[in-house]
């Protein structure tokens, strides 16, 4: 059962949130995140929901991408149009971020995809990088970091640190955005404090915490470890692959 007042913790971003924290208020995002928390949602249904929520978040996170004029050959001849002015990279943090990747690449079809593997050490609780496929040469102007459900934000901060070190030169600064499905208030605050210049696009923030200010685990009860649930390594075989969206 949920602690008293737990449902009230899932509220839109108050004015006290840092300006770079952008929580979605879209009804379908909130609805589909609730469906993701169902105990009977197996890998197939979860992947569908994750892809749908990621599509909505991608739409919001890409709203300010720069455009440039271009010519397009239509059935009526040469016409004027617009296209993305800059190259974009999608950077999923494995494994959970892989579930958000397809939606992002479908929306931004010419995006580069760079993978980062980071896990949090169980003893030190520090992020550990185990996989990095960033190219040697920076050919993109904007990078979207995907990490579905940060609890402390340490992994997200490490991923952004890596991208900044890779994408910053004397005359160029890589633009970075962070996109997640749900996050604890502490994770959002930590990421925002470490990287105030990075916009944080989040579907839902779990604002509940204990008397010491630590987030109550698990965040968004029922959501679980997205990576384990998505790839069927959570040890749960009691699910219904035909879960209904409106059920």
PDB file of C-alpha atoms in Angstrom:
ATOM      1  CA  UNK A   1       0.000   0.000   0.000  1.00  0.00           C
ATOM      2  CA  UNK A   2       1.100   3.579  -0.574  1.00  0.00           C
ATOM      3  CA  UNK A   3       2.071   5.899   2.290  1.00  0.00           C
ATOM      4  CA  UNK A   4      -0.545   8.476   3.235  1.00  0.00           C
ATOM      5  CA  UNK A   5      -0.486  11.340   0.767  1.00  0.00           C
ATOM      6  CA  UNK A   6       1.580   9.424  -1.765  1.00  0.00           C
ATOM      7  CA  UNK A   7      -0.785  10.133  -4.644  1.00  0.00           C
ATOM      8  CA  UNK A   8      -0.555  13.843  -3.879  1.00  0.00           C
ATOM      9  CA  UNK A   9       3.185  13.640  -4.485  1.00  0.00           C
ATOM     10  CA  UNK A  10       2.641  13.240  -8.241  1.00  0.00           C
ATOM     11  CA  UNK A  11       1.886  16.850  -9.024  1.00  0.00           C
ATOM     12  CA  UNK A  12       2.875  19.234 -11.836  1.00  0.00           C
ATOM     13  CA  UNK A  13       6.088  21.183 -11.322  1.00  0.00           C
ATOM     14  CA  UNK A  14       5.600  23.984  -8.801  1.00  0.00           C
ATOM     15  CA  UNK A  15       7.068  27.438  -9.355  1.00  0.00           C
ATOM     16  CA  UNK A  16       9.884  26.486  -6.955  1.00  0.00           C
ATOM     17  CA  UNK A  17      11.375  24.080  -9.509  1.00  0.00           C
ATOM     18  CA  UNK A  18      14.528  25.347 -11.249  1.00  0.00           C
ATOM     19  CA  UNK A  19      13.834  26.896 -14.650  1.00  0.00           C
ATOM     20  CA  UNK A  20      15.594  24.033 -16.446  1.00  0.00           C
ATOM     21  CA  UNK A  21      13.160  21.435 -15.012  1.00  0.00           C
ATOM     22  CA  UNK A  22      10.305  20.882 -17.456  1.00  0.00           C
ATOM     23  CA  UNK A  23       7.712  18.400 -16.222  1.00  0.00           C
ATOM     24  CA  UNK A  24       5.113  17.474 -18.804  1.00  0.00           C
ATOM     25  CA  UNK A  25       1.468  18.158 -18.079  1.00  0.00           C
ATOM     26  CA  UNK A  26       0.151  16.100 -21.003  1.00  0.00           C
ATOM     27  CA  UNK A  27      -2.758  13.862 -19.869  1.00  0.00           C
ATOM     28  CA  UNK A  28      -1.703  10.952 -22.085  1.00  0.00           C
ATOM     29  CA  UNK A  29       1.780  10.887 -20.564  1.00  0.00           C
ATOM     30  CA  UNK A  30       0.335  10.678 -17.050  1.00  0.00           C
ATOM     31  CA  UNK A  31      -2.160   8.022 -18.177  1.00  0.00           C
ATOM     32  CA  UNK A  32       0.424   5.835 -19.881  1.00  0.00           C
ATOM     33  CA  UNK A  33       2.918   6.053 -17.000  1.00  0.00           C
ATOM     34  CA  UNK A  34       0.133   4.708 -14.782  1.00  0.00           C
ATOM     35  CA  UNK A  35      -0.327   1.801 -17.215  1.00  0.00           C
ATOM     36  CA  UNK A  36       3.418   1.112 -17.023  1.00  0.00           C
ATOM     37  CA  UNK A  37       3.115   0.599 -13.267  1.00  0.00           C
ATOM     38  CA  UNK A  38       0.645  -2.287 -13.632  1.00  0.00           C
ATOM     39  CA  UNK A  39       1.891  -5.555 -12.162  1.00  0.00           C
ATOM     40  CA  UNK A  40       0.646  -7.503 -15.201  1.00  0.00           C
ATOM     41  CA  UNK A  41       2.468  -5.340 -17.765  1.00  0.00           C
ATOM     42  CA  UNK A  42       5.034  -7.666 -19.360  1.00  0.00           C
ATOM     43  CA  UNK A  43       8.038  -6.735 -21.536  1.00  0.00           C
ATOM     44  CA  UNK A  44       6.047  -6.423 -24.767  1.00  0.00           C
ATOM     45  CA  UNK A  45       3.329  -4.155 -23.351  1.00  0.00           C
ATOM     46  CA  UNK A  46       5.854  -2.178 -21.287  1.00  0.00           C
ATOM     47  CA  UNK A  47       7.981  -1.579 -24.374  1.00  0.00           C
ATOM     48  CA  UNK A  48       4.925  -0.281 -26.242  1.00  0.00           C
ATOM     49  CA  UNK A  49       4.044   2.132 -23.421  1.00  0.00           C
ATOM     50  CA  UNK A  50       7.639   3.235 -22.988  1.00  0.00           C
ATOM     51  CA  UNK A  51       7.860   3.987 -26.696  1.00  0.00           C
ATOM     52  CA  UNK A  52       4.605   5.968 -26.634  1.00  0.00           C
ATOM     53  CA  UNK A  53       5.574   8.069 -23.606  1.00  0.00           C
ATOM     54  CA  UNK A  54       9.013   8.669 -25.114  1.00  0.00           C
ATOM     55  CA  UNK A  55       7.386   9.922 -28.323  1.00  0.00           C
ATOM     56  CA  UNK A  56       5.425  12.566 -26.413  1.00  0.00           C
ATOM     57  CA  UNK A  57       8.509  13.609 -24.434  1.00  0.00           C
ATOM     58  CA  UNK A  58      10.585  13.774 -27.629  1.00  0.00           C
ATOM     59  CA  UNK A  59       7.986  16.078 -29.167  1.00  0.00           C
ATOM     60  CA  UNK A  60       8.300  18.427 -26.180  1.00  0.00           C
ATOM     61  CA  UNK A  61      12.090  18.194 -25.884  1.00  0.00           C
ATOM     62  CA  UNK A  62      12.681  18.989 -29.568  1.00  0.00           C
ATOM     63  CA  UNK A  63      10.305  21.964 -29.731  1.00  0.00           C
ATOM     64  CA  UNK A  64      13.111  24.545 -29.799  1.00  0.00           C
ATOM     65  CA  UNK A  65      15.475  22.917 -32.312  1.00  0.00           C
ATOM     66  CA  UNK A  66      16.792  25.458 -34.801  1.00  0.00           C
ATOM     67  CA  UNK A  67      15.417  25.463 -38.331  1.00  0.00           C
ATOM     68  CA  UNK A  68      16.775  26.710 -41.649  1.00  0.00           C
ATOM     69  CA  UNK A  69      15.144  27.377 -45.016  1.00  0.00           C
ATOM     70  CA  UNK A  70      15.468  24.796 -47.763  1.00  0.00           C
ATOM     71  CA  UNK A  71      14.130  24.027 -51.226  1.00  0.00           C
ATOM     72  CA  UNK A  72      11.801  21.087 -51.801  1.00  0.00           C
ATOM     73  CA  UNK A  73      10.703  19.658 -55.120  1.00  0.00           C
ATOM     74  CA  UNK A  74       6.941  19.120 -54.999  1.00  0.00           C
ATOM     75  CA  UNK A  75       4.474  17.992 -57.665  1.00  0.00           C
ATOM     76  CA  UNK A  76       3.910  21.666 -58.388  1.00  0.00           C
ATOM     77  CA  UNK A  77       7.603  22.406 -58.847  1.00  0.00           C
ATOM     78  CA  UNK A  78      10.269  23.945 -56.652  1.00  0.00           C
ATOM     79  CA  UNK A  79       8.913  25.182 -53.309  1.00  0.00           C
ATOM     80  CA  UNK A  80      10.324  26.659 -50.128  1.00  0.00           C
ATOM     81  CA  UNK A  81      10.366  24.704 -46.870  1.00  0.00           C
ATOM     82  CA  UNK A  82      12.246  24.274 -43.602  1.00  0.00           C
ATOM     83  CA  UNK A  83      14.526  21.617 -42.142  1.00  0.00           C
ATOM     84  CA  UNK A  84      16.539  21.043 -38.980  1.00  0.00           C
ATOM     85  CA  UNK A  85      19.564  23.289 -39.043  1.00  0.00           C
ATOM     86  CA  UNK A  86      21.771  21.195 -36.770  1.00  0.00           C
ATOM     87  CA  UNK A  87      22.723  17.557 -36.378  1.00  0.00           C
ATOM     88  CA  UNK A  88      21.330  15.690 -33.392  1.00  0.00           C
ATOM     89  CA  UNK A  89      22.632  12.778 -31.321  1.00  0.00           C
ATOM     90  CA  UNK A  90      20.548  10.409 -29.212  1.00  0.00           C
ATOM     91  CA  UNK A  91      22.471   8.986 -26.240  1.00  0.00           C
ATOM     92  CA  UNK A  92      20.668   6.176 -24.383  1.00  0.00           C
ATOM     93  CA  UNK A  93      22.150   5.195 -21.019  1.00  0.00           C
ATOM     94  CA  UNK A  94      22.070   1.381 -21.027  1.00  0.00           C
ATOM     95  CA  UNK A  95      20.059  -0.598 -20.376  1.00  0.00           C
ATOM     96  CA  UNK A  96      16.870   1.279 -19.580  1.00  0.00           C
ATOM     97  CA  UNK A  97      17.550   4.104 -22.027  1.00  0.00           C
ATOM     98  CA  UNK A  98      17.405   1.622 -24.904  1.00  0.00           C
ATOM     99  CA  UNK A  99      13.635   1.383 -24.391  1.00  0.00           C
ATOM    100  CA  UNK A 100      13.304   5.088 -25.238  1.00  0.00           C
ATOM    101  CA  UNK A 101      15.624   4.979 -28.247  1.00  0.00           C
ATOM    102  CA  UNK A 102      13.243   3.767 -30.963  1.00  0.00           C
ATOM    103  CA  UNK A 103      10.711   6.529 -30.344  1.00  0.00           C
ATOM    104  CA  UNK A 104      13.384   9.211 -30.448  1.00  0.00           C
ATOM    105  CA  UNK A 105      14.983   7.940 -33.669  1.00  0.00           C
ATOM    106  CA  UNK A 106      11.577   7.631 -35.345  1.00  0.00           C
ATOM    107  CA  UNK A 107      10.892  11.292 -34.563  1.00  0.00           C
ATOM    108  CA  UNK A 108      14.403  12.510 -35.462  1.00  0.00           C
ATOM    109  CA  UNK A 109      15.172  10.050 -38.252  1.00  0.00           C
ATOM    110  CA  UNK A 110      18.591  11.464 -39.210  1.00  0.00           C
ATOM    111  CA  UNK A 111      19.919  11.479 -35.631  1.00  0.00           C
ATOM    112  CA  UNK A 112      23.197   9.804 -34.698  1.00  0.00           C
ATOM    113  CA  UNK A 113      23.019   7.201 -31.914  1.00  0.00           C
ATOM    114  CA  UNK A 114      25.801   7.012 -29.325  1.00  0.00           C
ATOM    115  CA  UNK A 115      25.613   4.448 -26.508  1.00  0.00           C
ATOM    116  CA  UNK A 116      26.819   4.925 -22.928  1.00  0.00           C
ATOM    117  CA  UNK A 117      26.891   2.131 -20.351  1.00  0.00           C
ATOM    118  CA  UNK A 118      26.897   3.322 -16.728  1.00  0.00           C
ATOM    119  CA  UNK A 119      25.873   1.509 -13.544  1.00  0.00           C
ATOM    120  CA  UNK A 120      25.873   2.493  -9.878  1.00  0.00           C
ATOM    121  CA  UNK A 121      28.259   0.476  -7.709  1.00  0.00           C
ATOM    122  CA  UNK A 122      26.298  -1.195  -4.897  1.00  0.00           C
ATOM    123  CA  UNK A 123      28.992  -0.532  -2.288  1.00  0.00           C
ATOM    124  CA  UNK A 124      30.280   2.930  -3.132  1.00  0.00           C
ATOM    125  CA  UNK A 125      26.988   4.052  -4.776  1.00  0.00           C
ATOM    126  CA  UNK A 126      29.172   5.847  -7.310  1.00  0.00           C
ATOM    127  CA  UNK A 127      28.497   5.650 -11.071  1.00  0.00           C
ATOM    128  CA  UNK A 128      30.837   3.370 -13.016  1.00  0.00           C
ATOM    129  CA  UNK A 129      31.308   3.699 -16.781  1.00  0.00           C
ATOM    130  CA  UNK A 130      31.605   0.328 -18.528  1.00  0.00           C
ATOM    131  CA  UNK A 131      30.775   1.155 -22.151  1.00  0.00           C
ATOM    132  CA  UNK A 132      31.368   4.233 -24.284  1.00  0.00           C
ATOM    133  CA  UNK A 133      30.782   4.466 -28.053  1.00  0.00           C
ATOM    134  CA  UNK A 134      31.186   8.203 -28.546  1.00  0.00           C
ATOM    135  CA  UNK A 135      33.028   8.905 -31.795  1.00  0.00           C
ATOM    136  CA  UNK A 136      36.405  10.634 -31.731  1.00  0.00           C
ATOM    137  CA  UNK A 137      35.133  13.599 -33.730  1.00  0.00           C
ATOM    138  CA  UNK A 138      32.157  15.731 -32.653  1.00  0.00           C
ATOM    139  CA  UNK A 139      29.808  16.190 -35.617  1.00  0.00           C
ATOM    140  CA  UNK A 140      26.557  17.032 -33.779  1.00  0.00           C
ATOM    141  CA  UNK A 141      25.328  20.226 -32.161  1.00  0.00           C
ATOM    142  CA  UNK A 142      22.667  18.833 -29.790  1.00  0.00           C
ATOM    143  CA  UNK A 143      22.583  15.614 -27.751  1.00  0.00           C
ATOM    144  CA  UNK A 144      19.587  14.077 -25.972  1.00  0.00           C
ATOM    145  CA  UNK A 145      20.482  11.844 -23.004  1.00  0.00           C
ATOM    146  CA  UNK A 146      17.898   9.108 -22.289  1.00  0.00           C
ATOM    147  CA  UNK A 147      17.599   7.530 -18.822  1.00  0.00           C
ATOM    148  CA  UNK A 148      14.058   6.447 -17.886  1.00  0.00           C
ATOM    149  CA  UNK A 149      13.889   6.606 -14.077  1.00  0.00           C
ATOM    150  CA  UNK A 150      16.716   8.273 -12.123  1.00  0.00           C
ATOM    151  CA  UNK A 151      16.484   7.861  -8.338  1.00  0.00           C
ATOM    152  CA  UNK A 152      19.513   9.858  -7.181  1.00  0.00           C
ATOM    153  CA  UNK A 153      20.534  11.312 -10.546  1.00  0.00           C
ATOM    154  CA  UNK A 154      24.139  10.092 -10.200  1.00  0.00           C
ATOM    155  CA  UNK A 155      24.094   8.085 -13.427  1.00  0.00           C
ATOM    156  CA  UNK A 156      22.511  10.935 -15.368  1.00  0.00           C
ATOM    157  CA  UNK A 157      25.053  13.412 -13.996  1.00  0.00           C
ATOM    158  CA  UNK A 158      27.900  11.076 -14.975  1.00  0.00           C
ATOM    159  CA  UNK A 159      26.503  10.711 -18.514  1.00  0.00           C
ATOM    160  CA  UNK A 160      26.219  14.481 -18.911  1.00  0.00           C
ATOM    161  CA  UNK A 161      29.739  14.928 -17.501  1.00  0.00           C
ATOM    162  CA  UNK A 162      31.069  12.502 -20.127  1.00  0.00           C
ATOM    163  CA  UNK A 163      29.253  14.294 -22.954  1.00  0.00           C
ATOM    164  CA  UNK A 164      30.456  17.718 -21.841  1.00  0.00           C
ATOM    165  CA  UNK A 165      34.060  16.536 -21.648  1.00  0.00           C
ATOM    166  CA  UNK A 166      33.721  14.964 -25.099  1.00  0.00           C
ATOM    167  CA  UNK A 167      31.785  17.760 -26.801  1.00  0.00           C
ATOM    168  CA  UNK A 168      33.438  20.901 -25.448  1.00  0.00           C
ATOM    169  CA  UNK A 169      36.289  22.724 -27.162  1.00  0.00           C
ATOM    170  CA  UNK A 170      37.675  26.230 -27.035  1.00  0.00           C
ATOM    171  CA  UNK A 171      35.239  27.406 -29.711  1.00  0.00           C
ATOM    172  CA  UNK A 172      32.322  24.968 -29.433  1.00  0.00           C
ATOM    173  CA  UNK A 173      29.924  23.864 -26.696  1.00  0.00           C
ATOM    174  CA  UNK A 174      27.683  20.847 -27.200  1.00  0.00           C
ATOM    175  CA  UNK A 175      24.056  21.511 -26.332  1.00  0.00           C
ATOM    176  CA  UNK A 176      22.683  18.763 -24.065  1.00  0.00           C
ATOM    177  CA  UNK A 177      19.143  17.861 -22.995  1.00  0.00           C
ATOM    178  CA  UNK A 178      18.134  15.169 -20.520  1.00  0.00           C
ATOM    179  CA  UNK A 179      14.934  13.175 -21.066  1.00  0.00           C
ATOM    180  CA  UNK A 180      13.390  10.738 -18.548  1.00  0.00           C
ATOM    181  CA  UNK A 181      10.031   9.063 -17.968  1.00  0.00           C
ATOM    182  CA  UNK A 182       9.879   9.553 -14.187  1.00  0.00           C
ATOM    183  CA  UNK A 183      12.269  10.801 -11.524  1.00  0.00           C
ATOM    184  CA  UNK A 184      12.494  11.434  -7.799  1.00  0.00           C
ATOM    185  CA  UNK A 185      12.556  15.022  -6.605  1.00  0.00           C
ATOM    186  CA  UNK A 186      16.087  14.430  -5.323  1.00  0.00           C
ATOM    187  CA  UNK A 187      17.280  13.220  -8.736  1.00  0.00           C
ATOM    188  CA  UNK A 188      15.814  16.266 -10.465  1.00  0.00           C
ATOM    189  CA  UNK A 189      17.388  18.604  -7.888  1.00  0.00           C
ATOM    190  CA  UNK A 190      20.782  16.881  -8.099  1.00  0.00           C
ATOM    191  CA  UNK A 191      20.905  16.911 -11.897  1.00  0.00           C
ATOM    192  CA  UNK A 192      19.738  20.523 -12.021  1.00  0.00           C
ATOM    193  CA  UNK A 193      22.319  21.575  -9.426  1.00  0.00           C
ATOM    194  CA  UNK A 194      25.192  19.777 -11.192  1.00  0.00           C
ATOM    195  CA  UNK A 195      24.137  20.936 -14.674  1.00  0.00           C
ATOM    196  CA  UNK A 196      21.902  24.033 -14.481  1.00  0.00           C
ATOM    197  CA  UNK A 197      22.464  24.640 -18.203  1.00  0.00           C
ATOM    198  CA  UNK A 198      20.903  21.289 -19.188  1.00  0.00           C
ATOM    199  CA  UNK A 199      17.102  21.228 -19.699  1.00  0.00           C
ATOM    200  CA  UNK A 200      15.437  18.291 -17.919  1.00  0.00           C
ATOM    201  CA  UNK A 201      12.340  16.955 -19.684  1.00  0.00           C
ATOM    202  CA  UNK A 202      10.486  14.591 -17.339  1.00  0.00           C
ATOM    203  CA  UNK A 203       7.114  12.875 -17.602  1.00  0.00           C
ATOM    204  CA  UNK A 204       6.402  12.698 -13.875  1.00  0.00           C
ATOM    205  CA  UNK A 205       8.237  13.675 -10.676  1.00  0.00           C
ATOM    206  CA  UNK A 206       7.766  11.691  -7.466  1.00  0.00           C
ATOM    207  CA  UNK A 207       8.090  14.464  -4.876  1.00  0.00           C
ATOM    208  CA  UNK A 208       7.647  12.324  -1.764  1.00  0.00           C
ATOM    209  CA  UNK A 209      10.655  11.925   0.563  1.00  0.00           C
ATOM    210  CA  UNK A 210      11.526  10.775   4.057  1.00  0.00           C
ATOM    211  CA  UNK A 211      12.198  13.150   6.990  1.00  0.00           C
ATOM    212  CA  UNK A 212      15.869  13.368   5.942  1.00  0.00           C
ATOM    213  CA  UNK A 213      14.972  14.472   2.416  1.00  0.00           C
ATOM    214  CA  UNK A 214      15.868  11.179   0.728  1.00  0.00           C
ATOM    215  CA  UNK A 215      13.436   9.878  -1.920  1.00  0.00           C
ATOM    216  CA  UNK A 216      11.181   7.020  -0.889  1.00  0.00           C
ATOM    217  CA  UNK A 217      12.167   3.917  -2.831  1.00  0.00           C
ATOM    218  CA  UNK A 218      10.903   2.760  -5.131  1.00  0.00           C
ATOM    219  CA  UNK A 219       9.883   5.922  -6.944  1.00  0.00           C
ATOM    220  CA  UNK A 220       6.573   5.707  -8.784  1.00  0.00           C
ATOM    221  CA  UNK A 221       5.730   2.416  -6.984  1.00  0.00           C
ATOM    222  CA  UNK A 222       5.195  -0.429  -9.434  1.00  0.00           C
ATOM    223  CA  UNK A 223       7.395   1.027 -12.152  1.00  0.00           C
ATOM    224  CA  UNK A 224      10.397  -0.978 -10.948  1.00  0.00           C
ATOM    225  CA  UNK A 225      13.721  -1.273 -12.738  1.00  0.00           C
ATOM    226  CA  UNK A 226      12.841  -0.424 -16.346  1.00  0.00           C
ATOM    227  CA  UNK A 227      15.859  -2.269 -17.733  1.00  0.00           C
ATOM    228  CA  UNK A 228      15.050  -5.487 -15.852  1.00  0.00           C
ATOM    229  CA  UNK A 229      11.351  -5.339 -16.720  1.00  0.00           C
ATOM    230  CA  UNK A 230      12.000  -4.457 -20.348  1.00  0.00           C
ATOM    231  CA  UNK A 231      14.388  -7.351 -20.940  1.00  0.00           C
ATOM    232  CA  UNK A 232      12.623  -9.870 -18.698  1.00  0.00           C
ATOM    233  CA  UNK A 233      15.412 -10.163 -16.112  1.00  0.00           C
ATOM    234  CA  UNK A 234      13.377  -9.082 -13.079  1.00  0.00           C
ATOM    235  CA  UNK A 235      12.387 -12.668 -12.227  1.00  0.00           C
ATOM    236  CA  UNK A 236       8.686 -11.995 -12.777  1.00  0.00           C
ATOM    237  CA  UNK A 237       6.858 -14.354 -15.127  1.00  0.00           C
ATOM    238  CA  UNK A 238       3.364 -13.463 -13.915  1.00  0.00           C
ATOM    239  CA  UNK A 239       2.344 -10.936 -16.534  1.00  0.00           C
ATOM    240  CA  UNK A 240      -0.260 -10.460 -19.258  1.00  0.00           C
ATOM    241  CA  UNK A 241       1.191  -9.512 -22.624  1.00  0.00           C
ATOM    242  CA  UNK A 242      -2.255  -8.493 -23.852  1.00  0.00           C
ATOM    243  CA  UNK A 243      -2.807  -5.810 -21.207  1.00  0.00           C
ATOM    244  CA  UNK A 244      -5.400  -3.281 -22.339  1.00  0.00           C
ATOM    245  CA  UNK A 245      -4.491   0.416 -22.355  1.00  0.00           C
ATOM    246  CA  UNK A 246      -7.783   1.438 -20.822  1.00  0.00           C
ATOM    247  CA  UNK A 247      -7.974  -1.386 -18.258  1.00  0.00           C
TER     248      UNK A 247
END
